[in-house]
Tab-separated table of C-alpha atoms in Angstrom:
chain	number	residue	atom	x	y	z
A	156	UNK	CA	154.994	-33.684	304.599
A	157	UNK	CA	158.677	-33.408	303.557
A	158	UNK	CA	159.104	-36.688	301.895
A	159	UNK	CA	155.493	-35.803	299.567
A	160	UNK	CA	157.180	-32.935	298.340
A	161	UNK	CA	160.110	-34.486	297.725
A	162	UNK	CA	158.335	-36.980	295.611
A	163	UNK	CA	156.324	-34.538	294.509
A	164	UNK	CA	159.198	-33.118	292.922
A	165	UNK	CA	161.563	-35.643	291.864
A	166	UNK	CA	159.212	-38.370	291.818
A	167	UNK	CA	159.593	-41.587	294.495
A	168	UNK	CA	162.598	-44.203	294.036
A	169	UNK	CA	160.411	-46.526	291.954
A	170	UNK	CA	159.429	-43.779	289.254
A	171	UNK	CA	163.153	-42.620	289.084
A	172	UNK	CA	164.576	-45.872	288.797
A	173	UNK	CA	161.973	-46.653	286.142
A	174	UNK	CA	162.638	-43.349	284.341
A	175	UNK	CA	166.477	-44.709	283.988
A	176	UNK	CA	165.158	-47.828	281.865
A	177	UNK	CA	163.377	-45.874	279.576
A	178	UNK	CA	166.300	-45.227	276.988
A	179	UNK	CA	167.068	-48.452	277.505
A	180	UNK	CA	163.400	-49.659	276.267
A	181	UNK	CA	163.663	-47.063	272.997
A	182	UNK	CA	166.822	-48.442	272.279
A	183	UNK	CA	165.110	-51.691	271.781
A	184	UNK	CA	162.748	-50.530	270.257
A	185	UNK	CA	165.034	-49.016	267.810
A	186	UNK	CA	167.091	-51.915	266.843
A	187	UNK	CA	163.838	-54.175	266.502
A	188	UNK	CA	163.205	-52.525	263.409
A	189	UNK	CA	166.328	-52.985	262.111
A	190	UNK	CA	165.561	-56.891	262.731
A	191	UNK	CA	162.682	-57.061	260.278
A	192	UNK	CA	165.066	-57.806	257.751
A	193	UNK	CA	166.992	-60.407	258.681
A	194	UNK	CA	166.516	-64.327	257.441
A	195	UNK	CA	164.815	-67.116	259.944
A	196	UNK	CA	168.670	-69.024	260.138
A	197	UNK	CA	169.821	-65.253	260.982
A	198	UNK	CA	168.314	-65.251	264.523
A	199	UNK	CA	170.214	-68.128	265.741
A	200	UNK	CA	173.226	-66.534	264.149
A	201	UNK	CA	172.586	-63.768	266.559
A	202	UNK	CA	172.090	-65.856	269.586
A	203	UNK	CA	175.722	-67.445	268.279
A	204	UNK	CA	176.928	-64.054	267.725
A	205	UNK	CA	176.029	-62.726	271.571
A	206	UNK	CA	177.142	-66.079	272.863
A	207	UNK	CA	180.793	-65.063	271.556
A	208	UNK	CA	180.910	-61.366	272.542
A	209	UNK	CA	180.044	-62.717	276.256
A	210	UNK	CA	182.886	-65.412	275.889
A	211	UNK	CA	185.050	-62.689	274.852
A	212	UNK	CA	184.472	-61.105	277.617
A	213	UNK	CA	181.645	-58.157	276.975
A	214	UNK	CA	179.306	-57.193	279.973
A	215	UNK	CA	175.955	-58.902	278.776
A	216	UNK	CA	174.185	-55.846	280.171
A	217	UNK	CA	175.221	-53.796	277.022
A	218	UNK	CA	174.146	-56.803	275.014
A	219	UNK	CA	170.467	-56.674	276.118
A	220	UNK	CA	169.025	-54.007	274.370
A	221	UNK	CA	170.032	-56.076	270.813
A	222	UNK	CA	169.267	-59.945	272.886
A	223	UNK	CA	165.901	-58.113	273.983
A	224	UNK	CA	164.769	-56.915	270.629
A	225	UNK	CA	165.803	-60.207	268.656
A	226	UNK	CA	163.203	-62.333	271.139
A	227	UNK	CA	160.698	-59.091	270.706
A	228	UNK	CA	161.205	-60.027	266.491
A	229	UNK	CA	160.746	-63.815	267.112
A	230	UNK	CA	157.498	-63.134	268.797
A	231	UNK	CA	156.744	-60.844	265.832
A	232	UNK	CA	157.354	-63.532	263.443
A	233	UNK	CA	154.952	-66.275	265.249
A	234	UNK	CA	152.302	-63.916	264.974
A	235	UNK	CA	149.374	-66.432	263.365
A	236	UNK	CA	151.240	-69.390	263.760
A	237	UNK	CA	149.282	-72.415	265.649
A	238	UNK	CA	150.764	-75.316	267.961
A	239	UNK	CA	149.252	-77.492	270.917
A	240	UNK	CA	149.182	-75.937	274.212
A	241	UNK	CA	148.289	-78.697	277.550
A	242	UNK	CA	146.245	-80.695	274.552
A	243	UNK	CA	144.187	-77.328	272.847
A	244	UNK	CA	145.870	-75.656	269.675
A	245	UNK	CA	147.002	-71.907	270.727
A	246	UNK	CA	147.369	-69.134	268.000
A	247	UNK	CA	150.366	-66.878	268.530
A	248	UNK	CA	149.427	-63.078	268.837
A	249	UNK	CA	151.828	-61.720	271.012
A	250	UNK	CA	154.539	-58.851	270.688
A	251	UNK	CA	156.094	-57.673	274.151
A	252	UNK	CA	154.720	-53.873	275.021
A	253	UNK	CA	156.942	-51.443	276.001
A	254	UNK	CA	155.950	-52.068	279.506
A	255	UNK	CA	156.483	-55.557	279.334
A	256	UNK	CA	160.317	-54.787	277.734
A	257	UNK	CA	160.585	-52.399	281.435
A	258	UNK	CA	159.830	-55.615	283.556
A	259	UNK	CA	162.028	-58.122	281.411
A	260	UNK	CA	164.951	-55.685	281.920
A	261	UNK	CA	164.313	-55.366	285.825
A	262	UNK	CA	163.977	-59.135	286.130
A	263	UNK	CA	167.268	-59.354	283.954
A	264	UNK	CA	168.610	-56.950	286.500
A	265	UNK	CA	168.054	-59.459	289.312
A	266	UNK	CA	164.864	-57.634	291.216
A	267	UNK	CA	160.907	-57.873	292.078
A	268	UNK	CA	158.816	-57.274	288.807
A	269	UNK	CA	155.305	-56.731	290.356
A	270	UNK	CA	152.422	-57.476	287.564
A	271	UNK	CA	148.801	-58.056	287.440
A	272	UNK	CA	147.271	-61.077	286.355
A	273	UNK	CA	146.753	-60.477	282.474
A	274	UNK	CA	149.439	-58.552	281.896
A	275	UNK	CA	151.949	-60.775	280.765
A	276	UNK	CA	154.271	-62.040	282.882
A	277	UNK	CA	154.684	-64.996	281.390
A	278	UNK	CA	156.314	-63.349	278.261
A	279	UNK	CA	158.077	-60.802	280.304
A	280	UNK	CA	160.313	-63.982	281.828
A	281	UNK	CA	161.656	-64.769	277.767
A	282	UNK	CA	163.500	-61.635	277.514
A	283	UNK	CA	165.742	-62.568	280.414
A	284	UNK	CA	165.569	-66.000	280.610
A	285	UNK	CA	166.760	-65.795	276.763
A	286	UNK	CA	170.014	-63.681	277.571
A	287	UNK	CA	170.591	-65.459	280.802
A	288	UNK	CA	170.201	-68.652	279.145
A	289	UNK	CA	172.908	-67.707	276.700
A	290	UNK	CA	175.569	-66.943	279.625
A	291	UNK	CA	174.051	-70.298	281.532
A	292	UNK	CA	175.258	-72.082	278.546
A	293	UNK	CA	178.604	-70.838	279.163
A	294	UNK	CA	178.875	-71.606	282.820
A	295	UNK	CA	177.318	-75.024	281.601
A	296	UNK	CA	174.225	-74.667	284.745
A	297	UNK	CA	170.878	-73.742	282.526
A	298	UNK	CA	168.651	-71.696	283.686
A	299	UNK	CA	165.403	-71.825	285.468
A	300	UNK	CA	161.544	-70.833	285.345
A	301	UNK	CA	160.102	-71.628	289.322
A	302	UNK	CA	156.042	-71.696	288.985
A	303	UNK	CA	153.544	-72.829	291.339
A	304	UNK	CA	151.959	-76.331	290.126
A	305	UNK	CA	152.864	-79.084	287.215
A	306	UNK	CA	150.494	-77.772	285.080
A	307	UNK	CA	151.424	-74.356	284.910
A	308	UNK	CA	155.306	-75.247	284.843
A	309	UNK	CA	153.949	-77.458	281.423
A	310	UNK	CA	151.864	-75.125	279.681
A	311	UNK	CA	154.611	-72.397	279.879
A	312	UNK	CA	156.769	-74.380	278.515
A	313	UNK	CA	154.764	-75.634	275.199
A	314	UNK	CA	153.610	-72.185	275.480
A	315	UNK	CA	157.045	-70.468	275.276
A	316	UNK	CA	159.152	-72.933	273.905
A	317	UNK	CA	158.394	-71.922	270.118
A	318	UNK	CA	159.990	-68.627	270.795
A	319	UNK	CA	163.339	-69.798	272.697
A	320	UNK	CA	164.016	-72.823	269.531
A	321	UNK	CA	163.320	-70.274	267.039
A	322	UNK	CA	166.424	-68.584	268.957
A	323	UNK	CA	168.816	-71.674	269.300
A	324	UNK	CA	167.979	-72.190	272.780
A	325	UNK	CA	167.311	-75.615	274.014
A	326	UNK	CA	163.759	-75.461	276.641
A	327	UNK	CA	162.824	-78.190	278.836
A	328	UNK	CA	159.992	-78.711	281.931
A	329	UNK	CA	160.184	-81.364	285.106
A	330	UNK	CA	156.966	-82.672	285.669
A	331	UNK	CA	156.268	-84.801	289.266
A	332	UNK	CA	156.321	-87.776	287.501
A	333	UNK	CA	159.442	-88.423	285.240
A	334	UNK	CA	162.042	-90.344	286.657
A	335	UNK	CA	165.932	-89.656	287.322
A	336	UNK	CA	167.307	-90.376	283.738
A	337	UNK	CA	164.323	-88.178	282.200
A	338	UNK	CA	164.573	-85.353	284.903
A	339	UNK	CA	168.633	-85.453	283.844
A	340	UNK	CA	167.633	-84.949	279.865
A	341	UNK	CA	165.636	-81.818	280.800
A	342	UNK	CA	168.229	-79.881	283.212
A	343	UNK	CA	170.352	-80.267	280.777
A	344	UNK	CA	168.083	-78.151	278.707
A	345	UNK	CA	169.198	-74.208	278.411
A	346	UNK	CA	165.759	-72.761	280.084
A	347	UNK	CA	163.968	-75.381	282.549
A	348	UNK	CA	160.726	-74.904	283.529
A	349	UNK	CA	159.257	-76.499	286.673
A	350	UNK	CA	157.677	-76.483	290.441
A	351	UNK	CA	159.381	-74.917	293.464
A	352	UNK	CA	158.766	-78.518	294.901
A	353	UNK	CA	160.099	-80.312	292.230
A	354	UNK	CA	163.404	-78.146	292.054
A	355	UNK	CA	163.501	-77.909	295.518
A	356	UNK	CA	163.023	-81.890	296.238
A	357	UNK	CA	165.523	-82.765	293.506
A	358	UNK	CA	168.377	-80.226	294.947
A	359	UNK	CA	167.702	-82.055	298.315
A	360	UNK	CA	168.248	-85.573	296.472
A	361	UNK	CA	170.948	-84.686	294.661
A	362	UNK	CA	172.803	-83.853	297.869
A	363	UNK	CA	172.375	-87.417	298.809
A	364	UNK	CA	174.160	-89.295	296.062
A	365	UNK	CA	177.368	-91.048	296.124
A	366	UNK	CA	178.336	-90.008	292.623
A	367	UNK	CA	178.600	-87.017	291.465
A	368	UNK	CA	177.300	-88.195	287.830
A	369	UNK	CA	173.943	-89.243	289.832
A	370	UNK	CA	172.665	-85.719	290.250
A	371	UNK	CA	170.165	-84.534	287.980
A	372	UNK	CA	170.903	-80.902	288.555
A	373	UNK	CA	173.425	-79.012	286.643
A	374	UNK	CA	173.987	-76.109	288.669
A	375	UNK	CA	172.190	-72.570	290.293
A	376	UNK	CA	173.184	-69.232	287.962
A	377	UNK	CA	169.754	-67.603	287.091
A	378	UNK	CA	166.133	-68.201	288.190
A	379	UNK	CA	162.988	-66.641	287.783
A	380	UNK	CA	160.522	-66.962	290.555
A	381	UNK	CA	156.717	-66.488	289.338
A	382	UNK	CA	154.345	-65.879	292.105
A	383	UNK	CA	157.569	-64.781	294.301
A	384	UNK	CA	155.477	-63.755	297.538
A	385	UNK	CA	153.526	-67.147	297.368
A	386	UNK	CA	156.423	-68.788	296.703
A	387	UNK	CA	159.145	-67.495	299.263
A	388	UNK	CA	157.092	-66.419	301.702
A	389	UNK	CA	153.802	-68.533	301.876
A	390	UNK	CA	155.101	-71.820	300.769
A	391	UNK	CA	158.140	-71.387	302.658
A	392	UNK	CA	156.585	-71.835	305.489
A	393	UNK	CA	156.553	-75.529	304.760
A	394	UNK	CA	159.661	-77.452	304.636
A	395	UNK	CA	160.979	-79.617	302.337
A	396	UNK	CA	161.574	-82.860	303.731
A	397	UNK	CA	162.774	-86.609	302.287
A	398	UNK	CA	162.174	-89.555	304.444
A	399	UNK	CA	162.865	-93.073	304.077
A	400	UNK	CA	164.399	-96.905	305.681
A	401	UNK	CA	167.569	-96.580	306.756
A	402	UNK	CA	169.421	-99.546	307.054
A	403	UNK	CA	170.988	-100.527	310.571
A	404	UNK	CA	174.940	-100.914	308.858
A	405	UNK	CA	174.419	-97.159	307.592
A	406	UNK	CA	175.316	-95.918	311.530
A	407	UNK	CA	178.246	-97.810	311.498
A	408	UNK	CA	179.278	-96.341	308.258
A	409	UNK	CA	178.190	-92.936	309.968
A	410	UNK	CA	180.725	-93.261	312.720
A	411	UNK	CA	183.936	-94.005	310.690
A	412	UNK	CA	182.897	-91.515	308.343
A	413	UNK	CA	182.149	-88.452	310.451
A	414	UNK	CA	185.630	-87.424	311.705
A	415	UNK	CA	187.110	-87.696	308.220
A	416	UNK	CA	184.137	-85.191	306.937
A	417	UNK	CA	184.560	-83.160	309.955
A	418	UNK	CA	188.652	-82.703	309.026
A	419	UNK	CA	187.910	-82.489	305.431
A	420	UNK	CA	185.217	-79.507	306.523
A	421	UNK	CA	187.845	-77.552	308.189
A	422	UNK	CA	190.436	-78.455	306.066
A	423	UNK	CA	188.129	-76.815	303.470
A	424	UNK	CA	187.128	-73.806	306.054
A	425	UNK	CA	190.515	-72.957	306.115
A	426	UNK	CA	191.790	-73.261	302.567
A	427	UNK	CA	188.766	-70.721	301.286
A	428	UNK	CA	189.553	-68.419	304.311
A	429	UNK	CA	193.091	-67.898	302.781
A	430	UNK	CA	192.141	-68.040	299.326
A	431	UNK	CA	189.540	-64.986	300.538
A	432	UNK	CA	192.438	-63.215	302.670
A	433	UNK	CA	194.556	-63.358	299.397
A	434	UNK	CA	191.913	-61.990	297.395
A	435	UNK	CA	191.543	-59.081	299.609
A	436	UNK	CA	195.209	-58.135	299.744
A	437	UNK	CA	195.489	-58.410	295.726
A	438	UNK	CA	192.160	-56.035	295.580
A	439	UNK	CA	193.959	-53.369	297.522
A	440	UNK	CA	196.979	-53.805	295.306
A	441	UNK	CA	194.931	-53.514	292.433
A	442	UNK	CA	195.122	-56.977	290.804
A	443	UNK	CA	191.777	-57.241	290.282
A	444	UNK	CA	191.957	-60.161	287.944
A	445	UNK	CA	194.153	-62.554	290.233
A	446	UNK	CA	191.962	-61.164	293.374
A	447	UNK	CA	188.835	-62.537	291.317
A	448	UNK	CA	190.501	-65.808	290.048
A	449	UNK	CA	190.639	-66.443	294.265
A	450	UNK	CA	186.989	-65.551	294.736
A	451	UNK	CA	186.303	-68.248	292.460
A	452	UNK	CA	188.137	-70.758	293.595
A	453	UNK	CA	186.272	-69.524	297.160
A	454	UNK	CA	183.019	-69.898	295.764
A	455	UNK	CA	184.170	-73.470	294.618
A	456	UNK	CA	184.965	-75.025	297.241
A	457	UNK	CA	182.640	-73.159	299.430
A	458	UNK	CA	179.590	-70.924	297.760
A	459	UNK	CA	177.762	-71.056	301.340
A	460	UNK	CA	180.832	-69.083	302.703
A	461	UNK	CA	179.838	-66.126	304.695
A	462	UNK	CA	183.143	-64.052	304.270
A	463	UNK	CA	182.583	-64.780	300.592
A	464	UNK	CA	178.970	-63.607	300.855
A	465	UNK	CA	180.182	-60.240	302.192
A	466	UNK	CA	182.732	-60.132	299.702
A	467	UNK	CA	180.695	-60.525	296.938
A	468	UNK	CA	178.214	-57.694	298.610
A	469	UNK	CA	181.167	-54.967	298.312
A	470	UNK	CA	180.612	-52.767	295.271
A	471	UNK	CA	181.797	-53.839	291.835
A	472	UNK	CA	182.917	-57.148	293.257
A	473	UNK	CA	180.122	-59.164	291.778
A	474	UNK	CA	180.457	-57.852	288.288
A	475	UNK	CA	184.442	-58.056	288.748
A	476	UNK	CA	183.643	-62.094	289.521
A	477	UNK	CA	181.131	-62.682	286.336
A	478	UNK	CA	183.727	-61.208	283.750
A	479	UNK	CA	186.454	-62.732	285.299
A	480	UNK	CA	184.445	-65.972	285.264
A	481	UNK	CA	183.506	-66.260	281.794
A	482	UNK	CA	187.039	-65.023	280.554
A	483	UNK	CA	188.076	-68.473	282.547
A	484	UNK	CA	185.521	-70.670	280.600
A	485	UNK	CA	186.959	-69.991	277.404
A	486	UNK	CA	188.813	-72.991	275.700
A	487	UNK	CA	192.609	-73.714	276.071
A	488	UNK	CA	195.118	-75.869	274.749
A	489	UNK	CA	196.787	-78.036	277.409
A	490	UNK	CA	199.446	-80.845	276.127
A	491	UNK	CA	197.610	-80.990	273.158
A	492	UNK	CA	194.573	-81.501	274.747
A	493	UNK	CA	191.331	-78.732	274.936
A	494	UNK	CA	190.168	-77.838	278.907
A	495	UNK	CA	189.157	-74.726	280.466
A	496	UNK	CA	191.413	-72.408	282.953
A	497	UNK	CA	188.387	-72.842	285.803
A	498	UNK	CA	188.741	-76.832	285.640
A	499	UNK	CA	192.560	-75.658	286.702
A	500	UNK	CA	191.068	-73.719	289.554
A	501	UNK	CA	188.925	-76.471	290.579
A	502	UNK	CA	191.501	-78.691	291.009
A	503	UNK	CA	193.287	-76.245	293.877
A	504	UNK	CA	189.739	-76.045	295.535
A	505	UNK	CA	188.751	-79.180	296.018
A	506	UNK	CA	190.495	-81.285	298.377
A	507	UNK	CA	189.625	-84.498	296.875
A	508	UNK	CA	192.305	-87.809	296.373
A	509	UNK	CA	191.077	-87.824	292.620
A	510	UNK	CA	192.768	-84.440	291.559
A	511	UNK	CA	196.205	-84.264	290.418
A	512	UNK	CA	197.385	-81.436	293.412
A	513	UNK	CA	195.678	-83.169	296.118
A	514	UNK	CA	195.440	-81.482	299.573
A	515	UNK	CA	196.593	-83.813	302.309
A	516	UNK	CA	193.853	-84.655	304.855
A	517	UNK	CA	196.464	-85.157	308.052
């Protein structure tokens, strides 16, 4: 009885979190208009422009009301345009509702967008996949689009694609049938669309290789998950698995190998549990920068870390890691030479013979 008339008068914690987004939406709305104006070349000037203000080092989040209503304007100017959609010629009529602008900024946001069938979910996932894909390009990992079959993953795509080029964004699609080299070409894409299996079967193969230039995979920043309960829940249920012949002389192989990964494993343990330790002690001192610099080289050299995973839980921590992050992928000149401050970071995470600091195994 008490919590209806608490909702009754204050609405539930859906409605007021919705509520919050609403200026958010009419500011979009707002600077859409202003957009009308602007040339076709003037879009991916935008794109260029946002790409630099997150480089610099400004919170995307205050970028997405302009990021938002540039792809709302590209969709405005398809609007009659034809192309070939999974072999049938599609006409463009489609402008994002203000509705649709609410769920693109809670998927942006990280959270559960629920929709029904027909209402557009599949261009509610441009708005954030655009902006994400800008600040994937920057980490240099692409972003993803998880559906539930081939042939959905490849209409999206044609589907979608027109609007993400007319951007500057680069949009690819893995299909169960393209080999290594070709599956390589289209992660390298900014927005890759594609199965939960195929994603899910290429992550496994990629942590098989011997070379790190064999994976296919660029990295994990941003996904969006259509058909989420399916998906993660009902799908799930099913694991992934890769078989094959093993040959006899891999068990010998096996048993050299397995006490040197065992010491380089703890070796590793116990250089991100310091690095984490540090991190906390320069947090209380209030060197937030340096403390985040030590997260990263954490999540480095360990991302599955659960210290780290509690870290990163603690509030403002996250957001303290993503601007420290991107500060550290801007360019600098070393000896003469351009490199980025993180590829100095990675080089006191890894413990690997091939950097220049190694970290001695015995």
């Amino acid at each position: 009885m008490l919590k209806f008339l608490v909702e009754k008068l204050i609405g539930s914690r859906n409605e007021r979190e919705i509520k919050k987004l609403w200026p958010i939406v009419e500011k979009i709305n707002t600077i859409y208009e202003t957009y009308h104006s602007l040339k076709d070349e003037d879009l991916i000037k935008k794109t260029e422009e946002f790409e630099k203000r997150i480089r610099d080092g400004e919170d995307p989040f205050n970028i997405l009301p302009e990021a938002f209503a540039l792809v709302k304007e590209a969709t405005r100017r398809l609007c009659g345009k034809k192309w070939e959609v999974t072999g049938h010629m599609w006409e463009w009529n489609m402008i994002p509702f203000d509705v649709q602008l609410l769920g693109a900024i809670v998927l942006f946001q990280g959270k559960i967008a629920e929709m029904k069938t027909g209402e557009g979910k599949t261009l509610v996932a441009t708005m954030p996949l655009y902006l994400h894909g800008i600040i994937g390009r920057i980490k240099g990992t692409g972003v993803h689009l998880v559906t539930v079959n081939d042939y959905l993953a490849r209409r999206d795509r044609q589907w979608m694609g027109p609007v993400y080029e007319s951007l500057g964004l680069s949009v690819g699609v893995i299909q169960n049938e393209m080999d290594n080299a070709r599956r390589k070409i289209e992660y390298q894409k900014d927005i890759t669309y594609g199965t939960n299996n195929e994603f899910g079967f290429d992550y496994l193969r990629d942590n098989m290789v011997y070379r790190a230039e064999d994976r296919v995979q660029r990295g994990h920043y941003y996904a969006i998950v259509d058909e989420v309960d399916s998906i993660l829940i009902d799908e799930a249920r099913t694991p992934l698995i890769i078989s094959g012949p093993v040959e006899y002389s891999s068990a010998e192989i096996y048993k050299a190998m397995k006490p040197l990964a065992e010491n380089l494993v703890r070796k590793q343990t116990q250089l991100v549990t310091q690095l984490l330790f540090v991190a906390e002690n320069l947090l209380r001192q209030g060197k937030e920068f340096e403390a985040a610099e030590k997260i990263i080289q954490a999540k480095l050299g360990m991302p599955k870390a659960k210290k780290l995973f509690k870290m990163l839980q603690e509030p403002g921590v996250m957001k303290l890691v993503d601007k420290v992050e991107l500060e550290l992928m801007k360019e600098i000149n070393v000896g003469g030479e351009k490199t980025k401050r993180i590829e100095e970071l990675k080089e006191v995470t890894f413990i690997s013979g091939l950097t220049r600091n190694p970290i001695p195994l015995k």
